[in-house]
């Protein structure tokens, strides 16, 4: 209810609020945001209160948004710092360098400089070259309109501003005393409607193709096209460097007011001088830059923030192609959003921002998200809202989405907004520089209410002015959610400004997601937001199917014993055992185990070398009803001891030192007269084996796989590999690695032969290649790392028909290079994805000759359900990265003795429809391709942090592997004190000589600077583990004497190089600079580049431009550039 002001202070506040917010009266408990307040209106209130001697800040008003609450916080006004005098923000040295005709000058803001560099580095691109197209109906006189524009240019410093960078100490903006008004008028009344449209499109194309020269004002052009006596097309082209959206609409309103005043009185509106200036904003930004408090605030906010990278959604690389997708917001939804904002006591912007962040989280498949948010840093004094200029800064807003309601997200979003307000002027570039990051997000949010247009967009206006679809405003973000409120109807609008390459195929889905998120906020804000998904129906897709044929391993082997008793089953060196002999020996093992009290429910340790004995021992354990536990003798004793104790091993077969359980040596297995033991009665739920995998805590965890799981594996891979009794399988991998399960039992369950590969042969690609030929191997399972060693070494008479990849990400760039080997070109290559916890393999893909994606792993195999889910277990759309979850018949029992960890990773399968069903949370990232198959991205937890960046090492590895002449590589992150260095270990193709320079230049095309390794180490081969994976622990340490830079120090060789090296060392504050050292690796940025360009020009007498430093970022490259004939100039 309305409550009257009770004190003089409250009456002043209430009167000011009523005047600015244009309401009849304001009660002391009325909420500023419910009354329609926003940040621009807040600046007006702050300026008005200053006249009464009251000091208020923007964040104070946002934290205390009622007259009563604000009054309790107010203090007497602190004296305002006087407005900067002309040239006050320059040094004396800068002032003497100014050209004539300049009435003021001050440094460029960080946002202006960033835009300037973007344009210059991309050939004066149109990224910040905006075109506004308006349809005007009513009385409009071209001469009066031109006079109104001239008056605007005369009184508005921003319209007389040009930019000077080259040859100066730092980038400046120069306010010229005079500047022309660039207005042209054309009469199209003699044209047909269709001819007018063609003419208008021609003018638009010409204007968009004509970039502004940054040094020459005005940076704005007006094109007035008369279509009828009272109908016009007004095109306004402007450089974003001089005005933001609010400034532009305010300027437009003033021009139309002046036009009417000129028509009716003969002169423009008489406006008093403004009591604020753009130079004041420049001074405020400079103060923010030096603020330790703001620097610490942003470090706390985003130092460890996960990057938002929509670029990863792109199916192919390409230049940004900006498109606009309007999103309809029904009136009922808009009313519901405003009511929610009023109920929660927050601005409408907070509600819209919450919707944006929730949609972005769904698009990224994440529970925590960072987006850009466009803020303004206008001075908070009198007339701060009326200055024209570019006051914008895009700051990161980070939100961790809990499990609460939509209203909770709004409250958290608003708190985050209010917290950052005092630090909103700290430039984004500085935030990134402080954190040593090149990017935090490539999606942003913008909201603006165009209050000023109400001055000309109202019922009594002599014109009807409507923006049309021809308007063009670009962005360097992949996605900009641009919300706005336009008079006269004050309807809420949304346009998704997006990159077609990245989001073109998703934009319809994305627009629908924004509509549904906004509707949820409007109508059901107290509901849990976790049920929201970019896919409206959860059952939209799942990979995989069902399977009934899942006979156990033991019955399958026995069936081949009965059918083909004399067929070869096991090969190891000189040993050749038939199926009959294998069955007999495994029966002996089962009997020996029974004698020792081993039976169903027992766990038997296997401590054998790679030998023929391994196979009958494993089969014998299964026949006894027990489960086997691999305990390779080459493992550390402490690890073996832990596994034995953890799972409760009853007995170990083999030879293990210091085992605290009974040991059955292999030599005693076959001695004496032992009857063949019977086959135990087994159920699908009985454990078949326990394989230990590494744990994040350093404690291994035992994965319990059942006979049902194992039977499913063999049945589901049968249609993929098509094994038969003529096949010979290599058992290449350690039996402690789950791929060996597929190798051994895949061979024996299909009547084929299993060739056990000895340890010496595994470590020698040449010896292994000979073995493949000698034994006639037809089915070869390999990790990509191991197979790389074979490429070029496979003999022509090799009988391998099928290579099954697994265990690591398969890179298609590498596969394409492998196919140059004629032997590999003739092989069937299968890429199978899986996890120990889901019984080896769960998806399969036949690798084509020209794959469109980097690592396809195909469709889920029969009997599985493979989902790609977001952080709230909701399916993500096609192309969106999420985490792989696997349900179905391959899901293991869990981790032995680790109930908590099992519950964390084996979660309820909410999509199966089966009570008690579970799915495994893999920790692997993937996306669903348009054809329904999966593309594997990498581990969700395999990132490293270098200089504040979260980096996926696999991304760098595959970028290096794509370089011609690289056979294999691996990247490691090595800690050096507090710092972390990226080190690349590279193996070249035989006969190819690689250099660091070649690799760095190649990587710079596709990788961010911080992702390029600091050190490159060239090796003849990569060390491999016994499982065929890269042995990172065996990688050599890089040369400790090598500097942090990727290139060794090289002395300057000429006088010019010596001068430039001295300039770089002086400006960058380093002891010495070599001629090949990279400017950006030495800590350079755009501001320092300006200093180097200016000092180098002074010392060398040659013109040195800012862009030269970017295009030639080493002393030698710059020296060579400066000695080339001058063919062109930026001037």
Coordinates of C-alpha atoms in Angstrom, one line a residue, residues 37-426:
X37 CA 13.5 1.8 -13.1
X38 CA 16.7 0.7 -14.8
X39 CA 20.4 1.8 -14.9
X40 CA 19.9 4.7 -17.2
X41 CA 17.0 6.1 -15.2
X42 CA 19.1 5.5 -12.1
X43 CA 21.8 7.8 -13.6
X44 CA 19.1 10.5 -14.1
X45 CA 18.0 10.1 -10.4
X46 CA 21.5 10.3 -9.2
X47 CA 22.2 13.4 -11.2
X48 CA 18.9 15.1 -9.9
X49 CA 19.8 14.2 -6.3
X50 CA 23.2 15.8 -6.7
X51 CA 21.4 19.2 -7.1
X52 CA 20.0 18.7 -3.6
X53 CA 23.5 18.0 -2.2
X54 CA 22.9 14.2 -2.0
X55 CA 25.4 11.6 -3.1
X56 CA 24.1 8.3 -4.4
X57 CA 26.0 5.6 -6.4
X58 CA 24.4 3.2 -8.9
X59 CA 25.1 0.1 -6.9
X60 CA 23.7 1.8 -3.7
X61 CA 20.4 2.5 -5.5
X62 CA 20.3 -1.1 -6.8
X63 CA 21.0 -2.5 -3.3
X64 CA 18.4 -0.1 -1.6
X65 CA 15.6 0.2 -4.2
X66 CA 13.0 2.0 -2.1
X67 CA 12.8 5.6 -0.9
X68 CA 12.9 4.4 2.7
X69 CA 15.9 2.1 2.3
X70 CA 17.9 4.5 0.2
X71 CA 17.2 7.4 2.6
X72 CA 18.8 5.4 5.4
X73 CA 22.1 5.1 3.4
X74 CA 22.4 8.7 2.1
X75 CA 25.1 11.0 3.0
X76 CA 25.8 14.6 2.2
X77 CA 27.2 15.1 -1.3
X78 CA 30.9 14.8 -1.6
X79 CA 32.4 17.5 -3.8
X80 CA 32.5 16.5 -7.4
X81 CA 35.8 16.4 -9.2
X82 CA 35.5 19.2 -11.8
X83 CA 35.0 18.2 -15.4
X84 CA 38.3 17.6 -17.2
X85 CA 39.5 20.7 -18.9
X86 CA 40.4 20.4 -22.6
X87 CA 43.6 18.3 -23.0
X88 CA 43.8 17.7 -19.3
X89 CA 44.1 13.9 -19.7
X90 CA 47.1 14.2 -22.0
X91 CA 50.8 14.5 -21.1
X92 CA 52.7 17.6 -22.3
X93 CA 54.5 15.4 -24.8
X94 CA 51.2 14.3 -26.3
X95 CA 49.8 17.8 -26.5
X96 CA 52.7 19.0 -28.7
X97 CA 52.1 16.2 -31.1
X98 CA 48.4 17.2 -31.8
X99 CA 47.4 18.5 -35.3
X100 CA 45.8 22.0 -35.6
X101 CA 42.1 22.4 -35.4
X102 CA 41.6 20.1 -32.4
X103 CA 39.6 21.6 -29.4
X104 CA 40.1 18.6 -27.1
X105 CA 41.8 15.2 -27.0
X106 CA 41.9 12.3 -24.5
X107 CA 42.9 8.7 -24.6
X108 CA 40.8 6.1 -26.4
X109 CA 38.8 3.8 -24.1
X110 CA 39.7 0.2 -23.9
X111 CA 36.5 -0.8 -25.8
X112 CA 37.2 1.8 -28.5
X113 CA 40.8 0.5 -28.9
X114 CA 39.6 -3.1 -29.1
X115 CA 37.1 -2.2 -31.8
X116 CA 39.7 -0.2 -33.7
X117 CA 42.1 -3.1 -33.7
X118 CA 39.5 -5.6 -34.8
X119 CA 38.7 -3.4 -37.8
X120 CA 42.2 -2.7 -38.8
X121 CA 43.5 -6.2 -38.4
X122 CA 40.6 -7.5 -40.5
X123 CA 41.1 -5.0 -43.3
X124 CA 38.7 -2.3 -42.1
X125 CA 35.9 -4.9 -41.6
X126 CA 32.3 -4.2 -40.9
X127 CA 32.1 -5.7 -37.4
X128 CA 31.5 -2.3 -35.9
X129 CA 30.0 -0.6 -38.9
X130 CA 26.3 -0.3 -38.1
X131 CA 23.4 0.6 -40.4
X132 CA 20.1 1.7 -39.1
X133 CA 17.1 1.7 -41.4
X134 CA 14.0 3.6 -40.5
X135 CA 10.7 4.1 -42.3
X136 CA 9.4 7.6 -41.6
X137 CA 5.9 8.7 -42.4
X138 CA 4.8 12.3 -41.8
X139 CA 6.1 15.8 -42.4
X140 CA 9.8 15.7 -43.1
X141 CA 11.7 18.5 -44.8
X142 CA 15.1 17.5 -46.2
X143 CA 16.6 21.0 -45.7
X144 CA 15.3 21.3 -42.1
X145 CA 16.6 17.7 -41.4
X146 CA 20.0 18.6 -42.8
X147 CA 20.1 21.7 -40.6
X148 CA 19.1 19.6 -37.6
X149 CA 22.0 17.2 -38.2
X150 CA 24.4 20.2 -38.6
X151 CA 23.2 21.5 -35.3
X152 CA 23.8 18.1 -33.7
X153 CA 27.3 17.9 -35.1
X154 CA 28.1 21.4 -33.8
X155 CA 27.0 20.7 -30.2
X156 CA 28.0 17.0 -29.9
X157 CA 31.8 16.3 -29.4
X158 CA 31.3 12.6 -30.3
X159 CA 30.2 13.6 -33.8
X160 CA 33.4 15.6 -34.3
X161 CA 35.7 13.0 -33.0
X162 CA 38.4 11.1 -35.0
X163 CA 41.0 8.6 -33.8
X164 CA 44.7 8.7 -34.0
X165 CA 46.9 5.7 -33.2
X166 CA 50.1 5.6 -35.3
X167 CA 53.0 7.7 -34.4
X168 CA 51.6 8.6 -31.0
X169 CA 52.6 7.6 -27.5
X170 CA 49.2 6.0 -26.9
X171 CA 45.9 5.9 -28.9
X172 CA 44.0 9.1 -28.7
X173 CA 40.6 10.5 -29.8
X174 CA 40.7 14.0 -31.1
X175 CA 37.7 16.3 -30.9
X176 CA 37.9 18.6 -33.9
X177 CA 36.5 22.2 -33.5
X178 CA 34.4 21.7 -36.6
X179 CA 33.2 18.8 -38.8
X180 CA 30.9 18.6 -41.7
X181 CA 27.5 17.0 -41.5
X182 CA 27.4 14.1 -43.9
X183 CA 23.7 14.2 -45.1
X184 CA 22.4 13.4 -48.6
X185 CA 18.8 13.4 -49.8
X186 CA 17.5 11.6 -52.9
X187 CA 14.1 11.8 -54.5
X188 CA 12.7 8.3 -55.4
X189 CA 9.1 9.5 -56.0
X190 CA 9.4 8.9 -59.7
X191 CA 10.2 5.2 -59.2
X192 CA 7.8 2.3 -58.9
X193 CA 7.7 0.5 -55.5
X194 CA 9.9 -2.3 -56.9
X195 CA 12.4 0.2 -58.3
X196 CA 12.5 2.0 -55.0
X197 CA 13.3 -1.2 -53.2
X198 CA 16.2 -1.9 -55.7
X199 CA 17.5 1.7 -55.2
X200 CA 17.3 1.5 -51.4
X201 CA 19.2 -1.9 -51.4
X202 CA 21.8 -0.4 -53.7
X203 CA 22.4 2.5 -51.3
X204 CA 22.6 0.1 -48.4
X205 CA 25.1 -2.1 -50.1
X206 CA 27.2 0.9 -51.0
X207 CA 27.1 2.3 -47.5
X208 CA 28.1 -1.0 -45.9
X209 CA 31.0 -1.4 -48.4
X210 CA 32.3 2.1 -47.5
X211 CA 34.1 1.9 -44.1
X212 CA 34.8 5.0 -42.1
X213 CA 38.3 6.4 -42.1
X214 CA 38.9 6.4 -38.3
X215 CA 40.9 9.7 -38.3
X216 CA 38.3 11.8 -40.1
X217 CA 35.0 12.9 -38.5
X218 CA 32.1 12.6 -38.7
X219 CA 31.9 8.9 -38.2
X220 CA 28.2 9.0 -39.0
X221 CA 26.3 9.4 -42.3
X222 CA 22.6 10.2 -43.0
X223 CA 20.9 9.1 -46.2
X224 CA 17.3 10.4 -46.6
X225 CA 15.3 8.8 -49.5
X226 CA 11.9 10.3 -50.3
X227 CA 9.5 7.6 -51.4
X228 CA 6.3 9.7 -51.4
X229 CA 5.3 13.2 -50.3
X230 CA 5.0 12.0 -46.7
X231 CA 7.0 8.8 -46.7
X232 CA 10.8 8.5 -46.3
X233 CA 13.5 5.8 -45.9
X234 CA 16.1 7.1 -43.5
X235 CA 19.4 5.3 -43.4
X236 CA 21.9 6.2 -40.7
X237 CA 25.3 4.6 -40.9
X238 CA 27.6 5.0 -37.9
X239 CA 30.8 3.7 -36.4
X240 CA 30.2 2.0 -33.1
X241 CA 33.4 3.6 -31.8
X242 CA 31.6 7.0 -31.4
X243 CA 28.2 6.0 -30.0
X244 CA 26.4 3.2 -28.2
X245 CA 22.8 2.3 -28.7
X246 CA 21.4 4.6 -26.1
X247 CA 23.5 7.5 -27.4
X248 CA 22.3 6.9 -30.9
X249 CA 18.6 6.9 -30.1
X250 CA 19.1 9.9 -27.9
X251 CA 20.9 11.7 -30.8
X252 CA 18.1 10.7 -33.2
X253 CA 15.4 12.0 -30.8
X254 CA 17.3 15.3 -30.6
X255 CA 17.6 15.6 -34.4
X256 CA 13.9 15.0 -34.9
X257 CA 13.1 17.6 -32.2
X258 CA 15.4 20.1 -33.8
X259 CA 13.9 19.4 -37.2
X260 CA 10.4 20.2 -35.9
X261 CA 11.7 23.3 -34.1
X262 CA 13.4 24.5 -37.3
X263 CA 10.2 24.0 -39.2
X264 CA 8.1 25.8 -36.7
X265 CA 10.4 28.4 -35.2
X266 CA 13.3 28.7 -37.7
X267 CA 15.9 27.5 -35.2
X268 CA 16.9 24.3 -33.3
X269 CA 15.9 23.7 -29.7
X270 CA 17.9 25.9 -27.3
X271 CA 19.6 23.4 -25.0
X272 CA 21.8 24.3 -22.1
X273 CA 25.4 23.1 -22.1
X274 CA 25.8 19.6 -20.5
X275 CA 27.3 19.4 -17.1
X276 CA 29.1 16.2 -18.0
X277 CA 31.4 15.0 -20.8
X278 CA 32.8 11.9 -22.4
X279 CA 36.2 12.9 -21.1
X280 CA 34.8 12.4 -17.6
X281 CA 34.0 8.8 -18.5
X282 CA 37.6 8.3 -19.9
X283 CA 38.9 9.5 -16.5
X284 CA 36.6 7.2 -14.6
X285 CA 37.8 4.2 -16.7
X286 CA 41.4 5.1 -16.2
X287 CA 40.8 5.2 -12.4
X288 CA 39.1 1.8 -12.7
X289 CA 42.1 0.4 -14.5
X290 CA 44.4 1.3 -11.6
X291 CA 42.0 0.0 -9.0
X292 CA 43.4 -2.9 -7.0
X293 CA 40.0 -3.5 -5.6
X294 CA 38.4 -4.0 -9.0
X295 CA 41.3 -6.2 -10.2
X296 CA 41.0 -8.4 -7.2
X297 CA 37.2 -8.6 -7.6
X298 CA 37.4 -9.9 -11.2
X299 CA 40.2 -12.3 -10.2
X300 CA 37.9 -13.8 -7.6
X301 CA 35.0 -13.9 -10.0
X302 CA 36.5 -15.6 -13.0
X303 CA 40.0 -16.8 -12.3
X304 CA 38.9 -20.5 -12.4
X305 CA 35.8 -20.0 -14.5
X306 CA 35.0 -22.6 -17.2
X307 CA 35.2 -20.9 -20.6
X308 CA 32.1 -20.5 -22.7
X309 CA 33.0 -21.7 -26.2
X310 CA 30.1 -21.8 -28.6
X311 CA 32.8 -22.0 -31.4
X312 CA 33.0 -25.7 -30.5
X313 CA 29.5 -26.2 -31.9
X314 CA 30.6 -25.3 -35.4
X315 CA 30.7 -28.2 -37.9
X316 CA 33.4 -26.4 -39.9
X317 CA 35.6 -23.5 -39.6
X318 CA 34.9 -20.2 -41.3
X319 CA 34.7 -16.5 -41.0
X320 CA 32.0 -15.0 -38.7
X321 CA 28.8 -14.7 -40.8
X322 CA 26.4 -12.6 -38.7
X323 CA 22.7 -13.2 -39.0
X324 CA 19.7 -12.0 -36.9
X325 CA 16.9 -14.2 -35.6
X326 CA 13.9 -12.3 -34.1
X327 CA 12.2 -14.2 -31.3
X328 CA 8.6 -13.5 -30.7
X329 CA 7.6 -12.8 -27.0
X330 CA 3.8 -13.0 -26.6
X331 CA 2.2 -10.2 -24.7
X332 CA 1.0 -12.6 -21.9
X333 CA 4.6 -13.8 -21.4
X334 CA 5.9 -10.2 -21.3
X335 CA 3.3 -9.4 -18.6
X336 CA 4.3 -12.5 -16.6
X337 CA 8.0 -11.5 -16.8
X338 CA 7.2 -8.0 -15.6
X339 CA 5.0 -9.3 -12.8
X340 CA 7.8 -11.7 -11.7
X341 CA 10.3 -8.8 -11.7
X342 CA 7.9 -6.8 -9.5
X343 CA 7.3 -9.7 -7.1
X344 CA 11.0 -10.4 -6.7
X345 CA 11.9 -6.7 -6.5
X346 CA 14.4 -6.8 -9.3
X347 CA 14.7 -5.1 -12.7
X348 CA 13.2 -6.8 -15.7
X349 CA 16.8 -7.1 -17.0
X350 CA 17.6 -9.6 -14.2
X351 CA 14.8 -11.8 -15.3
X352 CA 15.8 -11.7 -18.9
X353 CA 19.5 -12.3 -18.0
X354 CA 18.5 -15.3 -15.9
X355 CA 16.6 -16.8 -18.9
X356 CA 19.7 -16.2 -21.1
X357 CA 22.1 -17.9 -18.7
X358 CA 19.8 -20.9 -18.3
X359 CA 19.5 -21.4 -22.1
X360 CA 23.2 -20.9 -22.5
X361 CA 23.8 -23.6 -19.8
X362 CA 21.6 -26.0 -21.8
X363 CA 23.4 -25.2 -25.0
X364 CA 26.7 -25.9 -23.3
X365 CA 25.5 -28.9 -21.3
X366 CA 26.9 -27.3 -18.2
X367 CA 25.8 -26.5 -14.6
X368 CA 28.0 -23.5 -14.5
X369 CA 28.1 -20.8 -17.1
X370 CA 29.9 -17.6 -18.0
X371 CA 28.4 -15.1 -20.4
X372 CA 29.3 -11.6 -21.4
X373 CA 27.0 -8.8 -20.2
X374 CA 27.0 -5.4 -21.8
X375 CA 27.1 -2.7 -19.2
X376 CA 27.4 1.1 -19.4
X377 CA 29.8 3.2 -17.3
X378 CA 28.2 6.5 -17.7
X379 CA 29.2 9.2 -15.2
X380 CA 26.7 9.2 -12.3
X381 CA 26.5 13.0 -12.0
X382 CA 24.2 15.6 -13.6
X383 CA 23.5 15.0 -17.3
X384 CA 25.4 11.7 -17.2
X385 CA 22.5 10.1 -19.2
X386 CA 22.6 12.8 -21.9
X387 CA 26.2 12.6 -23.0
X388 CA 26.8 11.0 -26.4
X389 CA 29.6 8.4 -26.8
X390 CA 30.5 4.8 -26.4
X391 CA 30.2 4.0 -22.7
X392 CA 29.9 0.3 -23.0
X393 CA 32.0 -2.5 -21.5
X394 CA 31.3 -6.2 -21.7
X395 CA 31.9 -7.9 -18.4
X396 CA 31.7 -11.6 -17.5
X397 CA 28.8 -12.7 -15.4
X398 CA 29.2 -16.2 -13.9
X399 CA 26.4 -18.3 -12.5
X400 CA 26.5 -21.7 -10.9
X401 CA 23.1 -23.2 -11.4
X402 CA 22.0 -25.1 -8.4
X403 CA 18.9 -27.4 -8.2
X404 CA 16.5 -24.6 -7.2
X405 CA 13.7 -22.8 -9.0
X406 CA 13.5 -20.3 -11.8
X407 CA 13.0 -17.6 -9.2
X408 CA 16.2 -18.7 -7.5
X409 CA 18.1 -18.2 -10.7
X410 CA 16.7 -14.7 -11.0
X411 CA 17.7 -13.8 -7.4
X412 CA 21.2 -15.2 -7.9
X413 CA 21.5 -13.3 -11.2
X414 CA 20.4 -10.0 -9.7
X415 CA 22.9 -10.4 -6.8
X416 CA 25.7 -11.1 -9.2
X417 CA 24.7 -8.0 -11.2
X418 CA 24.7 -5.7 -8.1
X419 CA 28.0 -7.1 -6.9
X420 CA 29.8 -6.2 -10.1
X421 CA 28.3 -2.7 -10.5
X422 CA 31.2 -0.9 -8.7
X423 CA 33.6 -2.7 -10.9
X424 CA 31.7 -2.4 -14.2
X425 CA 34.2 0.1 -15.8
X426 CA 37.2 -2.3 -15.4

